[in-house]
Each structure stands twice: as C-alpha cells, then as structure tokens.
C-alpha cells in the first residue's frame, strides 16, 4: 500500500468484543464501499482504524452494521495527517491487553450447511468454522487474538485455506481457527476401529455404550438418551444417582420431549448455546429423577452436529470428570481418569487452552436467568455502573462453592467462568491457574483484592497471600452488591432493601447467615431481619442429610415426639446431645436449610441429598404439580412468621404443616404452601425494613432465587405491595455464589472511591 501524501484523516479506536468476530474484514468492506483509503488492525486495546477521504456516516454504520458476534463498548475518534492508497488489513500489534476476547460461539448456519453438503470440501469435517462461529476463548493463549497465539498454531494452513483466509470477500477472511481435512485437526476413536471414527462412535452409542467425547472446553460423557439401560449404567459408573443429566439434540428432538416458548427457543439458538431448562412434556427414565424440567442444548460444534445426525437421536452430555473434580481437557488425562466410565473415546488433536463447562440458563416469566456462567458467556464483560468510572484495577476471588473470579479494569467487570467447589484440590488448582491466566491474558495488575469475610475459605486465604490491600466483604453484602451492579444501580443511587436467601454465608456477627433482610448500598449495610436461627447439626453434614435440619426445626416447634417417630432410625439422642452441648452445631438463619427441613418433613430426601440443592429442587418441582384452588386455600391458612427482635420464627408454619400432613393433605399442596409462606414472610419483613427509611428499591439475590417458582411468587407479591418501587433481580449473572466475586469487586471499588 503506497503513500498518497499528507492528507487530513481520521483515526478511530474501537473497544469491546471486536477481535476474532470478523470485525476487520467488516471494516475493510465498509471502507471500500464508501470509497475510503487507510487501514485496520488488531492491537491490545481493540481495533484501530485509519481513514482518509469523506468518512461522514462511517461511525454510525460501524455501530449499526457490526458483525453478529461483535460488541462495541466505545468508539474514540481523533484527527490525523497522512494518506495511503487503497485500504488494507495490516498485521496486529502487541501491547498492554485492554481488548475483550470473544467467547466461543456455536456453529453458524452457513458452516452447518457446508458440513452436510457432500459437494463441499469440508463435508463431514468436525472442525469447520468461520469468523461468525467456532472456538475463541478456549483456544487463545495470549493477546492479540491471532492464529499464532492460539492452540491452532501447530496446524499450518493449506493453500486452499490460506486463500480463504487472505480473501476479504470470504467469510473466513482472517478467521484464526480456519482449517480443513487436509491441514487441520483430526478426529479418531480409541480403541481404534475400522473406518470413519464418527460412524464408529455413533454405532457404539446406538448399541448402548458410553463414550467420552472431546468438545470445546473439555470432555463430555455421552450415551443414547433414549436407552434407559445406558443412562442407568452411566449413573452407576459415575456414582450419580439422581442429579439431572444435560441433553443435546436438534430442535425437533427437543420439541418432541419438551414444551418451549419463543424466548426459550431463541435462547437455545443463541451463539452461546447454553444448556436451557425446559418444562418436560414427557420425562424419560433416569434423566432427571424427581424434576419437572430437562436441561437441553443444541449441538454447538460440527462434531456434535455430525454425531447427533449419525446417532439419529438425542444424547446425554454430562461433564467428563471424577466426582467433585474439574472437567477433563487433555487426551492423556481423559484416558487416565475416564476409563472407568467410558467404553470408548472420541478424541482430536486440537488442544484446549482452558477448561470451560457448559453454561446453564432458563427463561422465567420475568426474563432470562443464569444458573452457571461459563462457555459461550465468558469472557464477556459488564459495564460498571455510573460513579465507578475511576475505579482502580481490582481482583475479587468469590466464595468457596461455585468458585469464580472477577476483574475490574477500564470501567468493565469481567466475571470469570465457573470453577467448582474449591474444597476439591483440583478445583482449587484450576482456580489458581485461572487467576494467573486471567491476569496475564488481560494484562491485569490489581491495586486491591477482595474476598469473602470467612477466614478459612481457600479463596480468602489466596487473596490474603497476594500482599496487596484486601477488602473483606460479608457474603450477603456481596450478593446484594452483585445484584445492584448487574442492574446498573449507580454508586450514588441510595440505599436499597436486599432480600438475600441462600444456603450459608459467614455472618458479620460470627454466626452462619442465609435468610437475611439487609438495608444498604455498595459501601455498607445493616441487617434488619432474618430467619430465626436453628442449629446445623453436624456442621457441614446438615447440608447433606436433610433429616438433621428437620429435627432442629421440629424440636424448636415443640414437635420432638413427632420427630422421634418420623426419624426413628436416626441417631436422634446423639444429635440432640450435640445441640445441647454446642458441639459442631453452629446456629444458622439459612433458608436453604429450611427448604431441606420442610422437604424431609414431607418425606423427600430424608436420609441424604445426592447433590447440592436436591431437596429444594424436588420441593419446587412438586409444588408446581399442585393445582386448582386447593393450594391457595391451604396456603392462606398457613400462619405468617412472628418477628421477635428481627428474627422470623417458622415454628407455627412447621406445626401447621405437620398437622396438615397427618390429616392427609396432598404433599404437592404443602410444597406449594411452603413457597407461599416464604413469600408472605419476607414480604412483611421488606415492608418493615422500608418503613421510615429512604430505600429506593428492593434487590433479590442468593441461590434460593434460582427457584423460579419462588422468584415468580415473590415478584408478584412485591409488585402488589410496593407498586412504585423497583425490584431488581439477576438475569446476566448467577444469583448463587457464582456471582459473589462481582459483588465483592464492586464493594471494594466503592470503598476505595
């Protein structure tokens, strides 16, 4: 490209999700169409454009016509002098990373059609992609996002792929993972057989075998979802008796099994391709015991599309990992750890730069809800609310369960991917790797770190080890701040009333909290009301064995004799002695443990929960089956909790439920009545907390609000009671502990500002 003298021009800096999404070829085509000269390049701050000629309207079209995966946060312009002939895409420049790496994106329709077109050279190729789809975050190793900085670096493009890559008219122009059967990653089956590995894999699945399948962010364990024996075998091998399995299938397959709204279909088709919870029309044996919903995702890579088509039916696709450990990502690691589960392995030779679970989401009557933020959503960022513009760089490390890291930089919050339970040594190792990984990838140098108030959390210990100023943030204050931040609540927006309902969190008074009404903002809070505490008999065991929580609440309600009869096979005397002596029985206001108690009283998960939240999920599913006026008339008769000194006592409700159950009431009606009791109980506490204050809104947060029935009933109740008061909820970040780091980062930033 030759020089054209000294002309007046325009330099445009574009920040946001603008690398790896076809942004440079889009700029190239737009500039040529408008008769402009200059160049465009990636660098560590985003995309840099130089224009010479009449550029009026260019910025408007840049925003309006951007590629489907691009997100523009800011466009900055300045006048320059120069001049060139033609318009080119030039080599990337290195430097301090300020740009956003794009999340992985599901196969676009053009690539899907190409894979199934026998006349195309990529027919049947499992690694087909273009600038509008394919791997991104799971293959990038450093910025800027160029092929040499990804796990595609070992695969040298053939002449045909290079021609597509170099042609601005091609949809693969500068698509970094571009490949074909002649030059790209290859697929194979272990143990090896004769013929096409995909055809072999499909045959094994149809025959009832279990396969370990390497995907974008790790391995899945797959079996034919229609084969009850295969599903049961997978449960037995994985020691997973009841936790729901995720499913993968085409839209027609999903419609055959589930009801689906237009919003749910749109979410399934989103480029993030999350697992979406859908109401089951029919529940196949063994897929989701005791539940009313199924978790479905569409095939999101060509490999998945080809495999589903070859099998001719839906597949179970559950995370390939040992119980409690992170997902397996390496071929050798898979052979070592998954051989006890899988009959065969469908592998490939493209390395995974970072493990990434599937995102899990649902649609409620009030919009989307994120249950697990991971593949397809990360590393997407959230803009900081007004007032946080001068926030320093901050790293926040979340809690112990559902680990996630949050970085604040340049007016954005990057909430990282789901890392699991940090009690597990390998999950903690993955947490440490993610901390170093994010810091290097985004050139992040925190001035402050934030963590949970609990001194024994591994994330908190790690924060203290950084030798930086530490902001300790109370667990439920972090939940409140996360909800405020996601909703763009300004730093100076005033105080709100927070309804924070979850499992457990270390309280500011040294007890275990979990059912709180807070009045506060980003900087501080006051605890206004709470569920009356009950002992967690056996400490952590109380979260695993619901009878322990039922015993504590029944004894508080004066129903010890009923408990003796209902739980006669349990060590009740020993448990009561532990409570009396205060041995490993911390007091807790946890609503999550109250769910467990009520479930056990109603006969569900009495002995043990096989996975976190099982009792509460079964209680919600059962409540949804209650119908007609009976549930309302029954619920209306449930006494509202009395409040003494801020404590909401559920004892009258417990006595009422026991009497109704003994009288033969339907368990489903009682399950619904419990949800309505919770809503009425905390609505009264909200009204009391707002009285005489300047609270501007109500915020709902904590893992219990991932219960869609509880959320719906609460929003309806507050809408009637406070028609002019905004009620803030989560939609882009998890209400559970997966969103804690965001709240911690915002509290730390507010205190520093």
mmCIF file of C-alpha atoms in Angstrom, residues 97 137 140-143 353-354 395-397 405-407 417 419 428-446 462 466:
data_model
loop_
_atom_site.group_PDB
_atom_site.id
_atom_site.type_symbol
_atom_site.label_atom_id
_atom_site.label_comp_id
_atom_site.label_asym_id
_atom_site.label_seq_id
_atom_site.Cartn_x
_atom_site.Cartn_y
_atom_site.Cartn_z
ATOM 1 C CA UNK A 97 -4.154 -6.007 26.757
ATOM 2 C CA UNK A 137 -11.640 -18.264 24.388
ATOM 3 C CA UNK A 140 -6.490 -18.414 22.824
ATOM 4 C CA UNK A 141 -3.248 -18.420 24.805
ATOM 5 C CA UNK A 142 -2.339 -14.731 24.702
ATOM 6 C CA UNK A 143 -3.314 -11.466 23.040
ATOM 7 C CA UNK A 353 -6.237 -23.808 26.338
ATOM 8 C CA UNK A 354 -8.660 -23.603 29.277
ATOM 9 C CA UNK A 395 -9.367 -8.712 41.566
ATOM 10 C CA UNK A 396 -12.106 -10.424 43.594
ATOM 11 C CA UNK A 397 -11.982 -14.115 44.430
ATOM 12 C CA UNK A 405 -13.032 -14.696 39.779
ATOM 13 C CA UNK A 406 -13.947 -11.121 38.860
ATOM 14 C CA UNK A 407 -11.613 -8.473 37.439
ATOM 15 C CA UNK A 417 -16.114 -18.875 34.409
ATOM 16 C CA UNK A 419 -14.582 -23.170 38.677
ATOM 17 C CA UNK A 428 -8.545 -25.111 43.705
ATOM 18 C CA UNK A 429 -5.634 -25.805 41.371
ATOM 19 C CA UNK A 430 -7.868 -24.736 38.468
ATOM 20 C CA UNK A 431 -8.771 -21.601 40.462
ATOM 21 C CA UNK A 432 -5.097 -20.680 40.891
ATOM 22 C CA UNK A 433 -4.468 -21.292 37.193
ATOM 23 C CA UNK A 434 -7.456 -19.132 36.265
ATOM 24 C CA UNK A 435 -6.168 -16.313 38.458
ATOM 25 C CA UNK A 436 -2.784 -16.318 36.719
ATOM 26 C CA UNK A 437 -4.391 -16.933 33.334
ATOM 27 C CA UNK A 438 -6.813 -14.010 33.503
ATOM 28 C CA UNK A 439 -4.141 -11.672 34.866
ATOM 29 C CA UNK A 440 -1.771 -12.470 32.004
ATOM 30 C CA UNK A 441 -4.391 -12.589 29.276
ATOM 31 C CA UNK A 442 -5.901 -9.231 30.195
ATOM 32 C CA UNK A 443 -2.734 -7.551 31.490
ATOM 33 C CA UNK A 444 -4.429 -7.094 34.846
ATOM 34 C CA UNK A 445 -2.450 -5.564 37.724
ATOM 35 C CA UNK A 446 -4.773 -5.157 40.721
ATOM 36 C CA UNK A 462 -5.387 -16.800 48.454
ATOM 37 C CA UNK A 466 -1.299 -11.516 47.323
#
